[in-house]
Every structure is written in structure tokens, then in C-alpha cells.
Amino acid sequence: MKILVTGGTGYIGSHTVVELQNAGFDVVIVDALFNSQKEVVDHIAAITGKVPEFEAFDLTDNKKTADFFKRHSDLTGVIHFAAHKAVGESVQHPIKYYRNNLVSLMNILEEMNTHGIQHLVFSSSCTVYGQADRLPVSESAPIKKAESPYGNTKQIAEEIITDTVHVSKLNAIALRYFNPIGAHESGLIGELPNGVPDNLLPYITQTAYGIREQLKVFGDDYNTPDGTPIRDYIHVVDLAKAHVKAIQRMVQGQMKQAFEVFNLGTGNGYSVLEVIKAFEKATGIKINYKIVGRREGDIEQIWADPSYSNRELGWKAERSLDEMVASAWKWEQHYRQ
Ligand code: UD1
């Protein structure tokens, strides 16, 4: 069985390709390489002993997308990661985000329909819940108004999929990620942000490596035990494994509805200061940090109720925060050397 992984050279995509190949699937990657490198394909091959097929083009190009699907009409399913993901940039360049994240999805859905490809796994985000009223957050929590164009593309994409599923044979699973961090144990693939990182873990590892002078902790006046915001950090390898479970669920006809949604988190919340302490303990390196003002658009605290995913997908996040930060550090060192 062959799976198309869009965005397969990106952070979560590359880890998912590894897990799919390890589980016996063939993979074809499509990635425009906007925010990743072609060498990732070699690194995936080094880990799994199997070279995934790879094509570099932009899925917002409907002609190229149609041509690709004509040549790959034997696909079993699609896992769609390819998207822009920088929250701040999406506020500055909303059209870039809406066009890229939504046109690519619509092109893929049209081609899947044309070629009778039934199974779609979509990368969604816990950002759709905003600041949830009740914690932990289950899949039935209300969707809040998006804080950014990026977040809005995830909400609109879920709606586009819902409407398409109603009128076609498409089956879809949206996986709502909490905060993926860490890297493959080999140190060969990991998160590689363009320029100055926005996200916490790459900022920590780059500060530890001496690329950044000081980490800014955005606010310690939140209503949390140590005043810093709380998130549900999840190891990217655990996250990747959930995609394999989702595809298997679809292929084996185990879905309860034609469109299902699952939270991917550990169920544990950690504050920014707890993550810094875990990193310092795991690596023996002190992080130079300073408390500054809050970052606009940040929510106070969120963590998942993963019980539905645990039960229905037969999946559970297994790796600890210590393993997450240690693997992120191993990756940063490997990459820089
Ligand atoms: C953000 C997005 C989320 C997106 C994800 C991946 C929001 C509300 N959420 O998650 O939709 O899917 O990025 O790109 O924008 N922090 C610092 N200093 C830093 C960086 C971060 O203190 O230099 C803190 C933040 O205030 C936050 C925590 O670390 O409390 C995690 O931040 P980050 O890694 O950026 O993820 P989110 O903001 O949770």
C-alpha cells in the first residue's frame, strides 16, 4: 500500500514517513521545499533502509497536482502535512497563508475524488480550541474564533473536509496536534526552523548551542503555578506513530464516521519554566533566559484529554518530557556538526 505524504520532508512529515516505512507502507513524498531540504529524503533512507519516492512541486499548482495524481492513481491514501505554520507570519501575510494552506487542500481533495482515493489524514492543531473553558480538552470542546490566519486555515480546512465528506466517498481523519517537540533517536531528522525560531524548543536548543544569546520567556504573570504558560508537549515520534494508526484504521474499515477527529497529546501539561528545567537536567547545560512581557496571541494553558485517541486509535504517547528535550538536543548537535 502506497501513501502520499505531502510535506514529507518537513518536521512532522519526515518522522511520519519513517514510521510508515517501518510499518511496511510504501511512501511517495511531495514537498515544495519551502521550509525543508531535499537531503531529508536521504536521512529517512538512512534510518529505514528504504528510499521513499520524492517529487518537489507546489500543491497549489493544480496542473502539476493533477499530473502527479494521474501518475499515482494507485495510492491507498494521503497524509496532508504541507502547509505554512508560522503564526506571526500569518498575521503579516494572511493571503499567503490562506492561498497555500487551503488551495493545496482543495486541489488534493479534487484529485482524490477523480481517482477514487478514499483515505485522507489531515494535520490539524489544538489551536482550534483557543483558550478552552475546561481542561483537559476533549474533541467535543467548542471551536473558538481563530487567533490568527494560520489557526483559521486549520479551522476552515476542517470545514472543507467536512463538506466534502458529505458528498463523496472520502473518509477523513483530522489529527489535532498539541505541541510536538523532540526528534528521532538517530539524531538524523528533527525540527529545522528557518531563521530565528518562533517555537520554544528550537529556541532553547539554539540558545544552548550558542546560536542565540538569550531565551525570552514570554510572561510569568499567568494564572498558573509558576506564572508561565502551560502546554501539552508531545514527542514527535509518538505523534508520527498516531498517523500510522489513523491510516490503518481507515484501511481496515474501523471508522465510526466518515470524518473523525482525534487529539494528539500526552494529557500532561508543563510550564515554560518546567521545560527549561527539564532541558537543563537532561543536558547539564544552563539556559540563559530572561522573563519578558507576554507574547500577543498566546493562551494561558492547554492540555489534551487523549482518552478518545487512546481508546479508539489504540495509540498512546509513551515518551517522557526528558526524552523529548534530550532528543531535541541530540538533533541540534548532530545537525550543527
Ligand atoms: C504555536 C501556535 C500553534 C502552532 C504551533 C506550531 C499559538 C497560540 N499557537 O503554539 O497554533 O501549531 O505554534 O508552530 O500561536 N515561548 C517562550 N519563548 C519563546 C518561544 C515560546 O516563552 O522564545 C513560550 C510561549 O509563550 C508558549 C510556549 O513557550 O507559552 C510554547 O510556545 P510555542 O512553542 O511557540 O508553541 P505555541 O505558541 O503553544
Short mmCIF file of C-alpha atoms and ligand atoms in Angstrom, two decimals:
data_model
loop_
_atom_site.label_atom_id
_atom_site.label_comp_id
_atom_site.label_asym_id
_atom_site.label_seq_id
_atom_site.Cartn_x
_atom_site.Cartn_y
_atom_site.Cartn_z
CA MET A 1 0.00 0.00 0.00
CA LYS A 2 1.34 3.35 -1.04
CA ILE A 3 0.70 6.59 0.86
CA LEU A 4 1.25 10.12 -0.42
CA VAL A 5 2.82 12.23 2.32
CA THR A 6 2.66 15.92 1.42
CA GLY A 7 5.19 17.97 3.35
CA GLY A 8 7.10 14.74 3.90
CA THR A 9 10.50 16.43 4.23
CA GLY A 10 9.19 18.73 6.97
CA TYR A 11 9.45 18.22 10.71
CA ILE A 12 6.41 16.06 11.48
CA GLY A 13 6.18 14.74 7.89
CA SER A 14 9.67 13.25 7.89
CA HIS A 15 9.12 11.45 11.20
CA THR A 16 5.82 10.09 9.87
CA VAL A 17 7.46 8.79 6.66
CA VAL A 18 9.91 6.85 8.87
CA GLU A 19 7.09 5.27 10.89
CA LEU A 20 5.04 4.45 7.76
CA GLN A 21 8.01 2.73 6.12
CA ASN A 22 8.80 0.87 9.34
CA ALA A 23 5.18 -0.35 9.35
CA GLY A 24 5.54 -1.68 5.79
CA PHE A 25 3.91 1.10 3.76
CA ASP A 26 5.44 2.49 0.57
CA VAL A 27 5.66 6.26 0.57
CA VAL A 28 5.77 8.97 -2.05
CA ILE A 29 6.66 12.40 -0.71
CA VAL A 30 5.59 15.64 -2.35
CA ASP A 31 7.20 18.74 -0.89
CA ALA A 32 7.84 22.16 -2.42
CA LEU A 33 10.90 22.54 -0.13
CA PHE A 34 9.71 25.98 1.05
CA ASN A 35 10.83 25.20 4.57
CA SER A 36 12.80 21.95 4.32
CA GLN A 37 15.69 20.34 2.48
CA LYS A 38 15.84 17.54 -0.09
CA GLU A 39 18.62 15.84 1.96
CA VAL A 40 15.95 14.83 4.47
CA VAL A 41 14.99 12.09 1.98
CA ASP A 42 18.50 10.60 2.32
CA HIS A 43 18.28 10.78 6.10
CA ILE A 44 14.94 8.97 6.08
CA ALA A 45 16.52 6.31 3.86
CA ALA A 46 19.49 6.00 6.25
CA ILE A 47 17.11 5.37 9.17
CA THR A 48 14.71 2.95 7.46
CA GLY A 49 16.90 1.35 4.78
CA LYS A 50 14.27 2.30 2.22
CA VAL A 51 14.33 5.31 -0.12
CA PRO A 52 10.91 6.97 -0.32
CA GLU A 53 9.85 8.31 -3.72
CA PHE A 54 10.17 12.08 -3.81
CA GLU A 55 8.80 14.85 -6.03
CA ALA A 56 9.37 18.57 -5.46
CA PHE A 57 6.46 20.77 -6.53
CA ASP A 58 3.88 23.13 -5.10
CA LEU A 59 0.48 21.54 -4.50
CA THR A 60 -1.27 24.87 -5.06
CA ASP A 61 -0.39 24.32 -8.75
CA ASN A 62 -3.46 22.41 -9.92
CA LYS A 63 -1.91 21.29 -13.23
CA LYS A 64 1.13 19.77 -11.54
CA THR A 65 -1.08 18.23 -8.87
CA ALA A 66 -3.39 16.68 -11.50
CA ASP A 67 -0.40 15.34 -13.41
CA PHE A 68 1.03 13.81 -10.22
CA PHE A 69 -2.22 12.04 -9.35
CA LYS A 70 -2.55 10.71 -12.92
CA ARG A 71 0.81 9.03 -12.46
CA HIS A 72 -0.04 7.80 -8.94
CA SER A 73 -3.66 6.71 -9.22
CA ASP A 74 -2.76 3.55 -7.26
CA LEU A 75 -2.40 5.48 -3.97
CA THR A 76 -4.15 3.99 -0.93
CA GLY A 77 -4.31 7.27 0.94
CA VAL A 78 -2.93 10.72 1.56
CA ILE A 79 -1.45 12.30 4.68
CA HIS A 80 -1.52 16.05 4.14
CA PHE A 81 1.07 17.99 6.14
CA ALA A 82 2.22 20.52 3.54
CA ALA A 83 1.37 23.96 4.93
CA HIS A 84 2.84 27.20 6.19
CA LYS A 85 2.88 27.20 10.00
CA ALA A 86 4.34 30.40 11.43
CA VAL A 87 1.63 32.09 13.46
CA GLY A 88 3.21 35.58 13.47
CA GLU A 89 3.98 35.49 9.75
CA SER A 90 0.38 34.53 9.03
CA VAL A 91 -0.79 37.75 10.69
CA GLN A 92 1.56 39.77 8.43
CA HIS A 93 0.79 37.80 5.24
CA PRO A 94 -2.73 36.38 5.53
CA ILE A 95 -3.30 35.78 1.79
CA LYS A 96 -0.07 33.79 1.53
CA TYR A 97 -1.40 31.53 4.31
CA TYR A 98 -4.96 31.18 3.03
CA ARG A 99 -3.78 30.51 -0.53
CA ASN A 100 -1.10 27.99 0.33
CA ASN A 101 -2.87 26.10 3.10
CA LEU A 102 -6.32 25.98 1.52
CA VAL A 103 -5.73 25.81 -2.25
CA SER A 104 -3.39 22.83 -1.80
CA LEU A 105 -6.05 21.03 0.24
CA MET A 106 -8.74 21.70 -2.35
CA ASN A 107 -6.51 20.51 -5.19
CA ILE A 108 -5.76 17.30 -3.31
CA LEU A 109 -9.43 16.68 -2.50
CA GLU A 110 -10.43 17.14 -6.14
CA GLU A 111 -7.77 14.75 -7.37
CA MET A 112 -8.57 12.17 -4.70
CA ASN A 113 -12.19 12.28 -5.86
CA THR A 114 -11.23 12.00 -9.54
CA HIS A 115 -9.06 8.94 -8.89
CA GLY A 116 -11.23 7.29 -6.25
CA ILE A 117 -8.61 7.63 -3.48
CA GLN A 118 -10.64 7.41 -0.31
CA HIS A 119 -8.45 7.95 2.73
CA LEU A 120 -7.19 11.33 3.96
CA VAL A 121 -5.35 12.17 7.18
CA PHE A 122 -5.18 15.90 7.83
CA SER A 123 -2.74 17.78 10.09
CA SER A 124 -4.83 19.94 12.37
CA SER A 125 -3.96 21.73 15.58
CA CYS A 126 -5.16 22.25 19.13
CA THR A 127 -5.15 25.91 18.17
CA VAL A 128 -8.76 25.33 17.01
CA TYR A 129 -9.82 25.18 20.70
CA GLY A 130 -8.33 28.59 21.57
CA GLN A 131 -8.30 29.06 25.37
CA ALA A 132 -10.63 26.20 26.24
CA ASP A 133 -13.07 26.78 29.11
CA ARG A 134 -12.47 23.33 30.56
CA LEU A 135 -9.22 21.37 30.89
CA PRO A 136 -8.19 18.85 29.78
CA VAL A 137 -9.61 19.46 26.30
CA SER A 138 -11.57 16.68 24.63
CA GLU A 139 -12.52 16.52 20.96
CA SER A 140 -16.03 17.75 21.76
CA ALA A 141 -14.79 21.09 23.16
CA PRO A 142 -16.15 24.03 21.17
CA ILE A 143 -14.10 25.53 18.36
CA LYS A 144 -13.18 29.12 19.31
CA LYS A 145 -12.67 32.02 16.95
CA ALA A 146 -9.17 31.65 15.48
CA GLU A 147 -6.46 33.94 16.90
CA SER A 148 -4.51 34.09 13.63
CA PRO A 149 -4.89 33.44 9.89
CA TYR A 150 -2.77 30.30 10.42
CA GLY A 151 -5.22 29.00 13.02
CA ASN A 152 -8.10 29.98 10.78
CA THR A 153 -6.69 27.92 7.89
CA LYS A 154 -6.84 24.84 10.17
CA GLN A 155 -10.47 25.56 11.10
CA ILE A 156 -11.54 26.28 7.51
CA ALA A 157 -9.68 23.18 6.28
CA GLU A 158 -11.62 21.00 8.73
CA GLU A 159 -14.85 22.58 7.41
CA ILE A 160 -13.84 21.99 3.78
CA ILE A 161 -13.16 18.35 4.62
CA THR A 162 -16.50 18.02 6.48
CA ASP A 163 -18.42 19.36 3.49
CA THR A 164 -16.51 17.17 1.02
CA VAL A 165 -17.03 14.02 3.06
CA HIS A 166 -20.81 14.69 2.98
CA VAL A 167 -21.00 14.50 -0.80
CA SER A 168 -18.31 11.95 -1.69
CA LYS A 169 -16.82 8.60 -0.76
CA LEU A 170 -13.98 10.33 1.07
CA ASN A 171 -13.01 9.15 4.56
CA ALA A 172 -11.01 11.61 6.62
CA ILE A 173 -9.29 11.85 9.98
CA ALA A 174 -8.13 15.19 11.36
CA LEU A 175 -5.41 14.89 13.97
CA ARG A 176 -5.29 17.87 16.31
CA TYR A 177 -1.71 18.18 17.49
CA PHE A 178 -0.79 19.70 20.81
CA ASN A 179 2.88 20.85 20.97
CA PRO A 180 5.19 18.48 19.06
CA ILE A 181 8.84 18.65 20.14
CA GLY A 182 11.89 16.36 20.13
CA ALA A 183 13.46 14.41 17.30
CA HIS A 184 14.15 10.90 16.02
CA GLU A 185 16.50 8.93 18.31
CA SER A 186 19.03 8.61 15.46
CA GLY A 187 19.61 12.37 15.51
CA LEU A 188 19.29 12.29 11.70
CA ILE A 189 15.98 14.13 11.38
CA GLY A 190 14.41 16.85 13.50
CA GLU A 191 12.98 20.33 13.53
CA LEU A 192 14.86 22.84 11.40
CA PRO A 193 13.27 26.28 11.62
CA ASN A 194 14.08 28.95 9.07
CA GLY A 195 15.91 31.86 10.70
CA VAL A 196 15.06 32.81 14.28
CA PRO A 197 12.80 30.14 15.79
CA ASP A 198 9.31 31.08 16.98
CA ASN A 199 8.75 27.92 18.97
CA LEU A 200 10.11 27.20 22.42
CA LEU A 201 12.21 24.06 21.95
CA PRO A 202 14.27 25.15 18.92
CA TYR A 203 14.90 28.43 20.73
CA ILE A 204 16.13 26.54 23.79
CA THR A 205 18.44 24.21 21.82
CA GLN A 206 19.85 27.07 19.74
CA THR A 207 20.50 29.06 22.93
CA ALA A 208 22.22 26.03 24.45
CA TYR A 209 24.37 25.71 21.32
CA GLY A 210 25.31 29.39 21.47
CA ILE A 211 23.49 30.45 18.30
CA ARG A 212 21.07 32.60 20.34
CA GLU A 213 22.29 34.64 23.24
CA GLN A 214 19.26 34.55 25.45
CA LEU A 215 15.84 32.90 25.54
CA LYS A 216 12.95 35.25 26.23
CA VAL A 217 10.27 33.73 28.43
CA PHE A 218 7.05 35.40 27.35
CA GLY A 219 5.35 36.30 30.62
CA ASP A 220 5.36 34.96 34.18
CA ASP A 221 2.14 36.60 35.30
CA TYR A 222 -0.29 33.96 34.04
CA ASN A 223 -2.70 32.23 36.36
CA THR A 224 -0.57 29.05 36.55
CA PRO A 225 1.51 27.61 39.44
CA ASP A 226 4.79 29.28 38.34
CA GLY A 227 3.16 32.05 36.29
CA THR A 228 4.37 30.78 32.88
CA PRO A 229 2.00 29.27 30.26
CA ILE A 230 1.27 25.55 30.19
CA ARG A 231 1.24 23.33 27.09
CA ASP A 232 0.94 19.63 26.33
CA TYR A 233 4.33 18.83 24.76
CA ILE A 234 4.37 15.57 22.80
CA HIS A 235 7.34 13.69 21.33
CA VAL A 236 7.25 13.93 17.53
CA VAL A 237 7.89 10.17 17.20
CA ASP A 238 4.78 9.42 19.29
CA LEU A 239 2.88 11.88 17.11
CA ALA A 240 4.18 10.24 13.91
CA LYS A 241 3.07 6.79 15.10
CA ALA A 242 -0.50 8.07 15.52
CA HIS A 243 -0.60 8.80 11.76
CA VAL A 244 0.16 5.16 11.01
CA LYS A 245 -2.67 4.13 13.36
CA ALA A 246 -5.02 6.56 11.62
CA ILE A 247 -4.23 5.20 8.15
CA GLN A 248 -4.58 1.61 9.39
CA ARG A 249 -7.93 2.44 10.97
CA MET A 250 -9.20 3.75 7.64
CA VAL A 251 -7.80 0.95 5.52
CA GLN A 252 -9.18 -1.69 7.89
CA GLY A 253 -12.66 -0.13 7.80
CA GLN A 254 -12.75 0.65 11.52
CA MET A 255 -14.02 4.21 11.32
CA LYS A 256 -17.22 5.05 13.18
CA GLN A 257 -17.97 8.08 10.98
CA ALA A 258 -16.66 9.20 7.61
CA PHE A 259 -14.90 12.16 9.26
CA GLU A 260 -13.26 11.66 12.64
CA VAL A 261 -11.20 13.95 14.82
CA PHE A 262 -8.57 12.94 17.37
CA ASN A 263 -6.50 14.88 19.89
CA LEU A 264 -2.81 14.01 19.89
CA GLY A 265 -1.34 14.94 23.23
CA THR A 266 0.04 13.23 26.31
CA GLY A 267 -2.55 14.55 28.73
CA ASN A 268 0.18 16.26 30.80
CA GLY A 269 0.74 19.99 30.92
CA TYR A 270 4.16 21.55 31.53
CA SER A 271 5.01 25.22 32.04
CA VAL A 272 7.72 27.04 30.10
CA LEU A 273 9.95 27.06 33.20
CA GLU A 274 9.40 23.32 33.70
CA VAL A 275 10.53 22.66 30.12
CA ILE A 276 13.66 24.78 30.65
CA LYS A 277 14.42 22.89 33.89
CA ALA A 278 13.89 19.52 32.19
CA PHE A 279 16.30 20.56 29.43
CA GLU A 280 18.91 21.72 31.96
CA LYS A 281 18.60 18.47 33.90
CA ALA A 282 18.79 16.23 30.83
CA THR A 283 21.79 18.01 29.28
CA GLY A 284 23.63 19.63 32.18
CA ILE A 285 23.56 22.93 30.26
CA LYS A 286 22.23 26.10 31.90
CA ILE A 287 19.92 28.14 29.69
CA ASN A 288 20.42 31.89 29.74
CA TYR A 289 16.86 33.19 29.91
CA LYS A 290 15.02 36.34 30.87
CA ILE A 291 11.38 36.90 31.71
CA VAL A 292 9.86 39.47 29.35
CA GLY A 293 6.29 40.58 28.57
CA ARG A 294 3.59 38.29 27.23
CA ARG A 295 3.56 37.37 23.54
CA GLU A 296 0.44 38.53 21.75
CA GLY A 297 -1.98 35.73 20.94
CA ASP A 298 -0.56 33.26 23.49
CA ILE A 299 -3.10 31.37 25.52
CA GLU A 300 -2.59 30.68 29.21
CA GLN A 301 -2.86 26.93 29.44
CA ILE A 302 -3.99 23.93 27.49
CA TRP A 303 -3.51 20.21 27.65
CA ALA A 304 -5.28 17.33 25.95
CA ASP A 305 -7.69 14.72 27.06
CA PRO A 306 -6.21 11.96 24.88
CA SER A 307 -8.54 9.22 26.20
CA TYR A 308 -10.61 9.01 23.00
CA SER A 309 -7.44 8.63 20.87
CA ASN A 310 -6.03 6.10 23.34
CA ARG A 311 -9.19 4.02 23.17
CA GLU A 312 -10.22 4.37 19.54
CA LEU A 313 -6.88 4.60 17.76
CA GLY A 314 -5.19 2.14 20.10
CA TRP A 315 -2.43 4.72 20.45
CA LYS A 316 -0.76 6.34 23.44
CA ALA A 317 2.08 8.84 23.72
CA GLU A 318 4.85 6.96 25.53
CA ARG A 319 7.88 9.23 25.63
CA SER A 320 8.60 11.45 28.63
CA LEU A 321 9.46 15.14 28.67
CA ASP A 322 13.07 14.17 29.50
CA GLU A 323 13.25 12.05 26.32
CA MET A 324 11.71 14.89 24.31
CA VAL A 325 14.25 17.52 25.38
CA ALA A 326 17.22 15.11 25.25
CA SER A 327 16.37 14.05 21.68
CA ALA A 328 15.89 17.68 20.60
CA TRP A 329 19.37 18.42 21.93
CA LYS A 330 20.92 15.39 20.22
CA TRP A 331 19.41 16.55 16.92
CA GLU A 332 20.64 20.14 17.33
CA GLN A 333 24.20 18.89 17.95
CA HIS A 334 24.17 16.38 15.08
CA TYR A 335 22.81 18.97 12.70
CA ARG A 336 25.31 21.68 13.66
CA GLN A 337 28.25 19.28 13.42
C1 UD1 B 1 2.13 27.81 18.40
C2 UD1 B 1 0.77 28.05 17.85
C3 UD1 B 1 0.19 26.78 17.32
C4 UD1 B 1 1.11 26.18 16.29
C5 UD1 B 1 2.47 25.95 16.91
C6 UD1 B 1 3.46 25.41 15.88
C7 UD1 B 1 -0.30 29.89 19.03
C8 UD1 B 1 -1.30 30.29 20.04
N1 UD1 B 1 -0.11 28.59 18.88
O1 UD1 B 1 1.96 27.05 19.60
O2 UD1 B 1 -1.05 27.03 16.73
O3 UD1 B 1 0.58 24.98 15.81
O4 UD1 B 1 2.96 27.18 17.45
O5 UD1 B 1 4.07 26.40 15.15
O6 UD1 B 1 0.33 30.71 18.43
N2 UD1 B 1 7.78 30.66 24.45
C9 UD1 B 1 8.67 31.46 25.12
N3 UD1 B 1 9.77 31.93 24.44
C10 UD1 B 1 10.00 31.64 23.13
C11 UD1 B 1 9.08 30.80 22.44
C12 UD1 B 1 7.97 30.35 23.14
O7 UD1 B 1 8.49 31.76 26.31
O8 UD1 B 1 11.00 32.11 22.57
C13 UD1 B 1 6.61 30.11 25.17
C14 UD1 B 1 5.29 30.59 24.62
O9 UD1 B 1 4.87 31.77 25.25
C15 UD1 B 1 4.38 29.40 24.95
C16 UD1 B 1 5.32 28.19 24.94
O10 UD1 B 1 6.63 28.72 25.03
O11 UD1 B 1 3.88 29.53 26.25
C17 UD1 B 1 5.20 27.38 23.68
O12 UD1 B 1 5.33 28.25 22.56
P1 UD1 B 1 5.48 27.71 21.07
O13 UD1 B 1 6.50 26.66 21.02
O14 UD1 B 1 5.63 28.90 20.17
O15 UD1 B 1 4.07 27.00 20.78
P2 UD1 B 1 2.59 27.55 20.93
O16 UD1 B 1 2.56 29.02 20.99
O17 UD1 B 1 1.95 26.80 22.04
#
